[in-house]
mmCIF file of C-alpha atoms in Angstrom:
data_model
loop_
_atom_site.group_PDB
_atom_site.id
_atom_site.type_symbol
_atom_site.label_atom_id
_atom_site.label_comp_id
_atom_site.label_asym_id
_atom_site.label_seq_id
_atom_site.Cartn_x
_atom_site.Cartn_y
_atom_site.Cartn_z
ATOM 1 C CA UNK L 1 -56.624 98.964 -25.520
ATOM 2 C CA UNK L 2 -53.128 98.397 -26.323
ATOM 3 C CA UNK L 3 -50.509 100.754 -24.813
ATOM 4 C CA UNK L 4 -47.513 101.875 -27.754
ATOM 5 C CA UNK L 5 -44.200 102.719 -26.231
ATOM 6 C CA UNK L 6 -41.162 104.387 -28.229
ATOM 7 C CA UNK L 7 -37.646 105.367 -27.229
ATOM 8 C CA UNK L 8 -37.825 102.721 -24.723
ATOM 9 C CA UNK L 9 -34.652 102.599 -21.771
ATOM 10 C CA UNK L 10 -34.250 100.338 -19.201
ATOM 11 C CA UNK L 11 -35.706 102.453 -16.435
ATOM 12 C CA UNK L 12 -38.565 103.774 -18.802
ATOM 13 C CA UNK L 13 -40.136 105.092 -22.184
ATOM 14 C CA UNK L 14 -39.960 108.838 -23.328
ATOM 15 C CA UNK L 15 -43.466 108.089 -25.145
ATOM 16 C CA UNK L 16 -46.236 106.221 -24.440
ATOM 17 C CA UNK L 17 -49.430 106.299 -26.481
ATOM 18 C CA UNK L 18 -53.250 104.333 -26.050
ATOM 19 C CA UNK L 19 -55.333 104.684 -28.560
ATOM 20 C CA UNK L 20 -54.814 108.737 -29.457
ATOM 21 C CA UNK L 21 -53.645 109.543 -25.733
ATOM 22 C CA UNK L 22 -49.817 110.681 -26.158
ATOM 23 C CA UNK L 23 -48.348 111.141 -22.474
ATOM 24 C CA UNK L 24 -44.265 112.277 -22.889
ATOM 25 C CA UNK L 25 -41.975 111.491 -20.189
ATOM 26 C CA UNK L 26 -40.714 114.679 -17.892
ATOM 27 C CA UNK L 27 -37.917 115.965 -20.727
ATOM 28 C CA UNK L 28 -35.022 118.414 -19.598
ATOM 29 C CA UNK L 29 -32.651 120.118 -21.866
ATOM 30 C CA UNK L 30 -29.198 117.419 -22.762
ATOM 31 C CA UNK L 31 -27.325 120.466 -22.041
ATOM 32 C CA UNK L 32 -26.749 121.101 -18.826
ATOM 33 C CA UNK L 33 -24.448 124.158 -18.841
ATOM 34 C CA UNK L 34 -27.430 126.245 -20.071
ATOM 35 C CA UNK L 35 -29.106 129.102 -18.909
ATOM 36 C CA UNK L 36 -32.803 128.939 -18.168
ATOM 37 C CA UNK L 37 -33.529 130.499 -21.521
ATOM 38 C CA UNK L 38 -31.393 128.009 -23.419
ATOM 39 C CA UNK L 39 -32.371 124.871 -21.234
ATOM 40 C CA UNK L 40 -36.180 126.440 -21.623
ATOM 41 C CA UNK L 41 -35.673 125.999 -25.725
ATOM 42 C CA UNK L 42 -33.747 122.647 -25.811
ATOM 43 C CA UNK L 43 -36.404 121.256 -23.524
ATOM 44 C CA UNK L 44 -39.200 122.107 -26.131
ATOM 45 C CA UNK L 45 -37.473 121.191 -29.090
ATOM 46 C CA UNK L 46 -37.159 117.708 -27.451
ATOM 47 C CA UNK L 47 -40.927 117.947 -26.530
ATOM 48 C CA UNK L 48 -41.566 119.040 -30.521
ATOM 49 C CA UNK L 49 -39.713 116.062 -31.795
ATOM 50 C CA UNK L 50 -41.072 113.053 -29.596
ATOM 51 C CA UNK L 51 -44.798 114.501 -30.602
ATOM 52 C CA UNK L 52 -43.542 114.147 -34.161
ATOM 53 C CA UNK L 53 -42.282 110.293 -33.462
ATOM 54 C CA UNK L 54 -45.811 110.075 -31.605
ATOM 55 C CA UNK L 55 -47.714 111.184 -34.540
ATOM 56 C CA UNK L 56 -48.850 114.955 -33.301
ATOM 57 C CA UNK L 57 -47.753 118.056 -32.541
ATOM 58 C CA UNK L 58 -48.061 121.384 -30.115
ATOM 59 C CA UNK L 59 -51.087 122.040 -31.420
ATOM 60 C CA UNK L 60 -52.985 118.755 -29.650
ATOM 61 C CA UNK L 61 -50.951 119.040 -26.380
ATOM 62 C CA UNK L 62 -53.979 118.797 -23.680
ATOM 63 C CA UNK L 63 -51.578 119.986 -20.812
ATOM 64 C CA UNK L 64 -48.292 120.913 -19.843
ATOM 65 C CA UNK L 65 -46.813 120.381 -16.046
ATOM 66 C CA UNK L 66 -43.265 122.810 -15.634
ATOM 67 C CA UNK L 67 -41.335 121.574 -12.900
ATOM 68 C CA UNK L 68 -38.520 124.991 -12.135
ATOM 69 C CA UNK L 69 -35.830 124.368 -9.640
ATOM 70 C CA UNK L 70 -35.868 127.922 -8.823
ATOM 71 C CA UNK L 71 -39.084 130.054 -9.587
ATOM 72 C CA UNK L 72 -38.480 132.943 -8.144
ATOM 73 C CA UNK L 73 -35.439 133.365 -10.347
ATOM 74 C CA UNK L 74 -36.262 131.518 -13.489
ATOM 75 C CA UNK L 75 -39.904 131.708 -14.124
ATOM 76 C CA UNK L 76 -39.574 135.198 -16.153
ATOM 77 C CA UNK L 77 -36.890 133.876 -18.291
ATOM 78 C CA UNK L 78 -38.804 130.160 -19.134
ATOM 79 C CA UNK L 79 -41.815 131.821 -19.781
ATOM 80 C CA UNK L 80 -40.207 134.250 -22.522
ATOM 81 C CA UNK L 81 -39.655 131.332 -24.429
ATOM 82 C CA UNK L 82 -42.505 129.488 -23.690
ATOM 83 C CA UNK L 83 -44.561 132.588 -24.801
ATOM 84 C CA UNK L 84 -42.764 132.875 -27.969
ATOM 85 C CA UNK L 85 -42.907 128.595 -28.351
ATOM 86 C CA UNK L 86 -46.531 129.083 -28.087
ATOM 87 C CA UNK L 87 -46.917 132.301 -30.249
ATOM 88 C CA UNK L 88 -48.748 130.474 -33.036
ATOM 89 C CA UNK L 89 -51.137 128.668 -31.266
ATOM 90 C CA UNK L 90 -53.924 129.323 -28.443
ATOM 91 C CA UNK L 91 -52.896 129.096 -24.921
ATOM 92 C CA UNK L 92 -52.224 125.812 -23.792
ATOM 93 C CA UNK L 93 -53.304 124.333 -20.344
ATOM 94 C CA UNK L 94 -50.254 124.216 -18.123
ATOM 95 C CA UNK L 95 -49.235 123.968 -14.017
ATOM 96 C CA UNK L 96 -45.977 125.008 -13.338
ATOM 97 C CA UNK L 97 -44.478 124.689 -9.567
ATOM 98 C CA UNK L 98 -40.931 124.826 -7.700
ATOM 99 C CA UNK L 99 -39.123 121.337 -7.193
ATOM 100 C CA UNK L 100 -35.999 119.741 -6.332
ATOM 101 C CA UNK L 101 -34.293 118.153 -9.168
ATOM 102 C CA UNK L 102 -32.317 115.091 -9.545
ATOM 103 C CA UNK L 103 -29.429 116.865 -10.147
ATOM 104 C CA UNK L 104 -28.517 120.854 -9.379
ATOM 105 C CA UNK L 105 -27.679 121.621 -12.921
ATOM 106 C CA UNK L 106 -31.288 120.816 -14.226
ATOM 107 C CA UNK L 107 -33.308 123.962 -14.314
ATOM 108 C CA UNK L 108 -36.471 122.585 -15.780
ATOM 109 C CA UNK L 109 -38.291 120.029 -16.623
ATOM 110 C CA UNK L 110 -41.169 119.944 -18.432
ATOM 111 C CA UNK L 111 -44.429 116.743 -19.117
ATOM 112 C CA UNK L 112 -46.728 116.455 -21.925
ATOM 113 C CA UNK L 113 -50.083 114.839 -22.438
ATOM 114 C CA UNK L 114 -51.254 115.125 -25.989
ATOM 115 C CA UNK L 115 -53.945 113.688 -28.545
ATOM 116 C CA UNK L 116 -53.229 112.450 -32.151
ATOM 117 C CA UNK L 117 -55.084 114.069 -34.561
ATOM 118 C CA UNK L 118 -58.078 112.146 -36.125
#
């Protein structure tokens, strides 16, 4: 099977679908200077639009892997807006753990495997 891949860079691809397997690349907010909260939302928006490009949506994401910088500090305020991102739909699979970023402004980054719909 044939492997799709959209929004292509030199290092790598934000998307990459096979057959109706969607896996996102790890997406961060593009603003930087954000709070959790605010870096939380951009970070899903981006995550809303590159299912769109791929042909699906939240509602066929199979699982979710958070990476925080700081969890202790920031978990509370990501998962305000995670709960209220995920309001309208049932609770989605997810892992979320501590890690270093690649650089100290990035609070979190989040992956995506989805499904088209049939």
């Amino acid at each position: 099977m044939a492997v799709q891949r959209l929004h292509v860079e030199k290092r790598f691809s934000e998307i990459a679908i096979s057959g109706n397997l969607v896996h996102l690349a790890g997406q961060l907010a593009s603003d930087l200077s954000l709070d959790i909260q605010g870096q939380t939302r951009q970070t899903l928006d981006i995550i809303e639009r590159f299912l769109a490009d791929a042909g699906t949506d939240k509602n066929h994401i199979m699982s979710v892997t958070i990476f925080l910088k700081d969890i202790e500090q920031d978990y509370a305020g990501m998962n305000e807006i995670w709960d209220a991102w995920c309001s309208d739909i049932q609770a989605l699979p997810r892992t979320c753990v501590e890690a270093k970023m690649y650089r100290p402004d990035v609070l979190v980054e989040m992956t995506v495997v989805a499904v088209k719909p049939e």
